[in-house]
Coordinates of C-alpha atoms in Angstrom, one line a residue:
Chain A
X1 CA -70.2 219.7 117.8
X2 CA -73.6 218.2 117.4
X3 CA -75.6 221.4 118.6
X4 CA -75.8 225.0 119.5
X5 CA -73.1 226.0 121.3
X6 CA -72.9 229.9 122.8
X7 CA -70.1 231.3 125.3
X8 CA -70.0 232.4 128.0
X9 CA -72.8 230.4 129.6
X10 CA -73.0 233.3 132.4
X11 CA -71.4 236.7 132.2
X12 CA -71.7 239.2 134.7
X13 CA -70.3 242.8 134.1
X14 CA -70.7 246.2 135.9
X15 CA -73.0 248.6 134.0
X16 CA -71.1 250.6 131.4
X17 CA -68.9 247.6 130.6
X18 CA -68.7 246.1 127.2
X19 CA -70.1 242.4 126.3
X20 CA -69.4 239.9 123.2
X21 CA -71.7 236.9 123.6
X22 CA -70.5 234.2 121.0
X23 CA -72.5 231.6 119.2
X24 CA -71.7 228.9 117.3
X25 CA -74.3 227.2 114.8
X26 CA -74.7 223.2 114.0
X27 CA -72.0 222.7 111.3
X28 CA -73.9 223.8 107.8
X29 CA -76.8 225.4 109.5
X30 CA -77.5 228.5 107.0
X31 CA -79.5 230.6 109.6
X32 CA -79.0 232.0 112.5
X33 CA -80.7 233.9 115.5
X34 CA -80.3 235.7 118.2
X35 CA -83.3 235.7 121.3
X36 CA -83.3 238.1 124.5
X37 CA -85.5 236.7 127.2
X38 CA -86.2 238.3 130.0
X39 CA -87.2 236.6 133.5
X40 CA -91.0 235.4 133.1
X41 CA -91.1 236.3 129.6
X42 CA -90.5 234.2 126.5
X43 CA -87.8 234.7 123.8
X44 CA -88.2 237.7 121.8
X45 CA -86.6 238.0 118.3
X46 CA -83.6 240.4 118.0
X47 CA -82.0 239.9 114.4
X48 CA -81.0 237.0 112.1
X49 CA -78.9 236.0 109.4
X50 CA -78.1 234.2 106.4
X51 CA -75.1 233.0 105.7
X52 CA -72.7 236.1 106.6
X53 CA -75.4 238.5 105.1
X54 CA -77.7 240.0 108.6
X55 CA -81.4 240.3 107.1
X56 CA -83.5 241.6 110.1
X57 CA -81.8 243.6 113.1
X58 CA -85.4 244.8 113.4
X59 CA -85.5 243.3 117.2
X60 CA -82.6 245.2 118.5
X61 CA -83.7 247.5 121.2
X62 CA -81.2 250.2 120.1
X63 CA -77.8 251.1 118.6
X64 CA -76.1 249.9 121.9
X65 CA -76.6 246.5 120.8
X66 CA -74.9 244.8 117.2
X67 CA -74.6 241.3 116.0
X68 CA -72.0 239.9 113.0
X69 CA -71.6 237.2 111.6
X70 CA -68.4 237.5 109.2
X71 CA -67.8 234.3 107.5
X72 CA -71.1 233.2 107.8
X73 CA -70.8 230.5 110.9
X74 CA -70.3 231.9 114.6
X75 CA -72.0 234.8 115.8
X76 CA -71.3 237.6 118.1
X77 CA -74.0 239.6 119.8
X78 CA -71.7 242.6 120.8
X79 CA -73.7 245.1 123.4
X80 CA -71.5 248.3 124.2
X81 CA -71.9 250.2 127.5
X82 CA -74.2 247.5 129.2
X83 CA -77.2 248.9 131.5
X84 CA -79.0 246.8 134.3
X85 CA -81.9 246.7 132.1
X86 CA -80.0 244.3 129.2
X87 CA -79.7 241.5 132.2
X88 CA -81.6 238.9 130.5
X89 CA -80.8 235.2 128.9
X90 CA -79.6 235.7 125.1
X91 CA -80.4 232.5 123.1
X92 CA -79.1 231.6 119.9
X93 CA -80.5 229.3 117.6
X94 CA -80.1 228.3 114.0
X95 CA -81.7 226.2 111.1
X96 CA -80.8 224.9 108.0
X97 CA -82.0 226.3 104.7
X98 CA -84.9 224.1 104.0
X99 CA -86.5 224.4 107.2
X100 CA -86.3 227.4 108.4
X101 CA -89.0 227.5 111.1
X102 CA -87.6 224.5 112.7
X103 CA -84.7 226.7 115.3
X104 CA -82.5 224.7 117.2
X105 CA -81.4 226.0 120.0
X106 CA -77.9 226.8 122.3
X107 CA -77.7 226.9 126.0
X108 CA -78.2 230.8 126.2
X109 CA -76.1 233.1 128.2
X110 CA -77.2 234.2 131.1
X111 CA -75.9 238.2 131.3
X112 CA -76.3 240.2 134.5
X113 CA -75.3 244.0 134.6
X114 CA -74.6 244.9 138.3
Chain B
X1 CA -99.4 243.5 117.1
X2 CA -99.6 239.5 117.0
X3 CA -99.4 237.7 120.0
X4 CA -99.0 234.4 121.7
X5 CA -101.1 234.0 125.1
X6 CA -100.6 231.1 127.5
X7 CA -103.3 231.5 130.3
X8 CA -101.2 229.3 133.0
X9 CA -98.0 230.7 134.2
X10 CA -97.6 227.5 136.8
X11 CA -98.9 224.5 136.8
X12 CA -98.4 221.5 139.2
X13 CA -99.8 218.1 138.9
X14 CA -99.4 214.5 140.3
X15 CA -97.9 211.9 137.9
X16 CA -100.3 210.1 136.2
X17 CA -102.9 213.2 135.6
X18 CA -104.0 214.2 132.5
X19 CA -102.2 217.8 131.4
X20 CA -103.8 220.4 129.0
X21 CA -101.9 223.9 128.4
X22 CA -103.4 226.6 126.6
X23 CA -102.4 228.5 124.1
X24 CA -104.2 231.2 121.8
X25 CA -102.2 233.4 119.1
X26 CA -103.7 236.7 117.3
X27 CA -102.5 236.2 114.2
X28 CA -104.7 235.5 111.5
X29 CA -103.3 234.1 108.4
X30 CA -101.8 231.3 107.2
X31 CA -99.9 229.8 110.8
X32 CA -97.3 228.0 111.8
X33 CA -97.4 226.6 115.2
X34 CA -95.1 225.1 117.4
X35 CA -94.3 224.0 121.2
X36 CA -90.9 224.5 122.3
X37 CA -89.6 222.9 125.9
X38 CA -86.9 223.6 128.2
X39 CA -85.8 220.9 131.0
X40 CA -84.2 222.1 134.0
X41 CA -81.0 222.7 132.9
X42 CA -81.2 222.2 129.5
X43 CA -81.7 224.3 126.4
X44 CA -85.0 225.2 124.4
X45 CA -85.7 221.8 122.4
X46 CA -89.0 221.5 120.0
X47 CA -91.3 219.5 121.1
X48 CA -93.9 219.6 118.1
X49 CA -95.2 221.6 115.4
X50 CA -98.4 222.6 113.1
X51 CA -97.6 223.8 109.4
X52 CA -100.4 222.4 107.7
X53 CA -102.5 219.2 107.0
X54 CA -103.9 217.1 109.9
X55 CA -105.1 219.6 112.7
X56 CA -104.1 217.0 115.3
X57 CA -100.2 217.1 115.8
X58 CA -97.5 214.3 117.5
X59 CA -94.5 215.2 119.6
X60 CA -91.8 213.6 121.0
X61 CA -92.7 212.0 124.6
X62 CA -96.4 211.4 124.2
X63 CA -97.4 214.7 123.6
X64 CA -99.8 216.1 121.4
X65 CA -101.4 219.8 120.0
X66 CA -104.5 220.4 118.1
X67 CA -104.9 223.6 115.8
X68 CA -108.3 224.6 116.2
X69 CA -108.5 227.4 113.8
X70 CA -111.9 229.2 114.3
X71 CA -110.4 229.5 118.1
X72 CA -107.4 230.4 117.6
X73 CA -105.6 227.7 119.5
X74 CA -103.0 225.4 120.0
X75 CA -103.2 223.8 123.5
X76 CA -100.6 220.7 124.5
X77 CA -102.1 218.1 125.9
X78 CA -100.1 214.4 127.6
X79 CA -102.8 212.0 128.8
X80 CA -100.4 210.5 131.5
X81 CA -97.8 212.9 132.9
X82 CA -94.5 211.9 134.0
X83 CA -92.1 213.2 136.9
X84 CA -89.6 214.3 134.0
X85 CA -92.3 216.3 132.4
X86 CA -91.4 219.0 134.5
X87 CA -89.9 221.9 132.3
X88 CA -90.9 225.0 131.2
X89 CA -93.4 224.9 128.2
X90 CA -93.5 227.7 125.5
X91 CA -96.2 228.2 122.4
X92 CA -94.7 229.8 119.5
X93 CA -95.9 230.8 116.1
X94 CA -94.7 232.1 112.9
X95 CA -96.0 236.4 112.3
X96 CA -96.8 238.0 109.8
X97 CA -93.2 239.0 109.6
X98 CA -92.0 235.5 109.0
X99 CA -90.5 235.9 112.7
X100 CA -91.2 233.4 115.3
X101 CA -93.7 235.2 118.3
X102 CA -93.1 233.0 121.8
X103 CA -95.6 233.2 124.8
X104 CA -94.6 233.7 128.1
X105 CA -94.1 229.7 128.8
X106 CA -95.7 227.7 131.5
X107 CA -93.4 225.9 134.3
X108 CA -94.9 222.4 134.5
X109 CA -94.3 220.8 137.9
X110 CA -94.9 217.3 138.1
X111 CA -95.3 215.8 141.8
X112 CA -93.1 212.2 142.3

């Protein structure tokens, strides 16, 4: 496709519950990101990577939450036993390798834990 | 720990105004700057950015940033705003550890 595409677009699960959030990248896009934004809040970083190789998972809040990226073009954002407090829109984005800065972004999914 | 402020939350004008939005990072060295916007609807789309050279940035749709470095800031600024201006605005710059620091974003709502 011509952009950022992530799925589910809205996912709501009971707390405890696990959640895979896919994204796929534009087609030769080397980087890749995953945001959390919560509601009045803007997108905060949670890892990124290059090709298949993760280079910051600094952003993660904790080991509940993991991202992979095996052959180095969709993404999963897994986040095992889901609390209320990980409701929040996850935003992908990627970039290509001579422009790093310049993140295009997906739709987000839109995750509720009831 | 660098930062991104936007002092409106919500703003509303009648089409045809003038529109400034604020924005002021901490971050001290070299920057890179950026507005990001997101339609109703739609995803987060860039709308322009500052890596270096002329302090006076264009965007798509009319709009326009100036870096003003001894003030920290990087406001947006259309000098006729349009009904489908309305979207939520967000500043963003590049930290200190090469990862991109968003403000809270403004809604912008446009009356008809």
């Amino acid at each position: 496709g011509a952009g950022v595409s992530q799925s589910p677009r809205y996912k709501v699960t009971k707390r405890g519950q696990d959640v895979a959030l896919r994204c796929d990248p534009i087609s030769g896009h080397v980087s890749l990101y995953w945001y959390r934004q919560a509601l009045g809040q803007g997108p905060e970083f949670l890892t990124y990577f290059n090709y298949e190789a993760q280079q910051d998972k600094s952003g993660l809040p904790n080991d509940r939450f993991s991202a992979e990226r095996p052959e180095g073009s969709i993404s999963t954002l897994t986040i095992q036993r889901t609390e209320q407090r990980d409701s929040a829109m996850y935003r992908c984005a990627s970039s290509s390798g001579t422009s790093r800065y310049e993140q295009y972004f997906g739709p987000g999914t839109r995750l509720t834990v009831t | 720990a660098q930062s991104v402020s936007q002092h409106n939350h919500h703003v509303i004008l009648s089409e045809a105004a003038s529109l400034e939005l604020g924005c002021n990072y901490s971050y001290g060295g070299t920057v890179n700057l950026f507005w990001y916007v997101q339609y109703p609807g739609q995803h987060l789309q860039l709308l322009l950015k500052y890596f270096s050279g002329d302090p006076l940035v264009k965007g798509i749709k009319g709009f326009e940033a100036e870096f003003i470095k001894s003030k920290f800031s990087f406001n947006l600024r259309k000098p006729s705003v349009q009904w489908s201006d309305t979207a939520e605005y967000f500043c963003a710059v590049v930290g200190r550890d090469d990862k991109i620091i968003f403000g809270k974003g403004t809604r912008l709502h446009i009356l008809p």
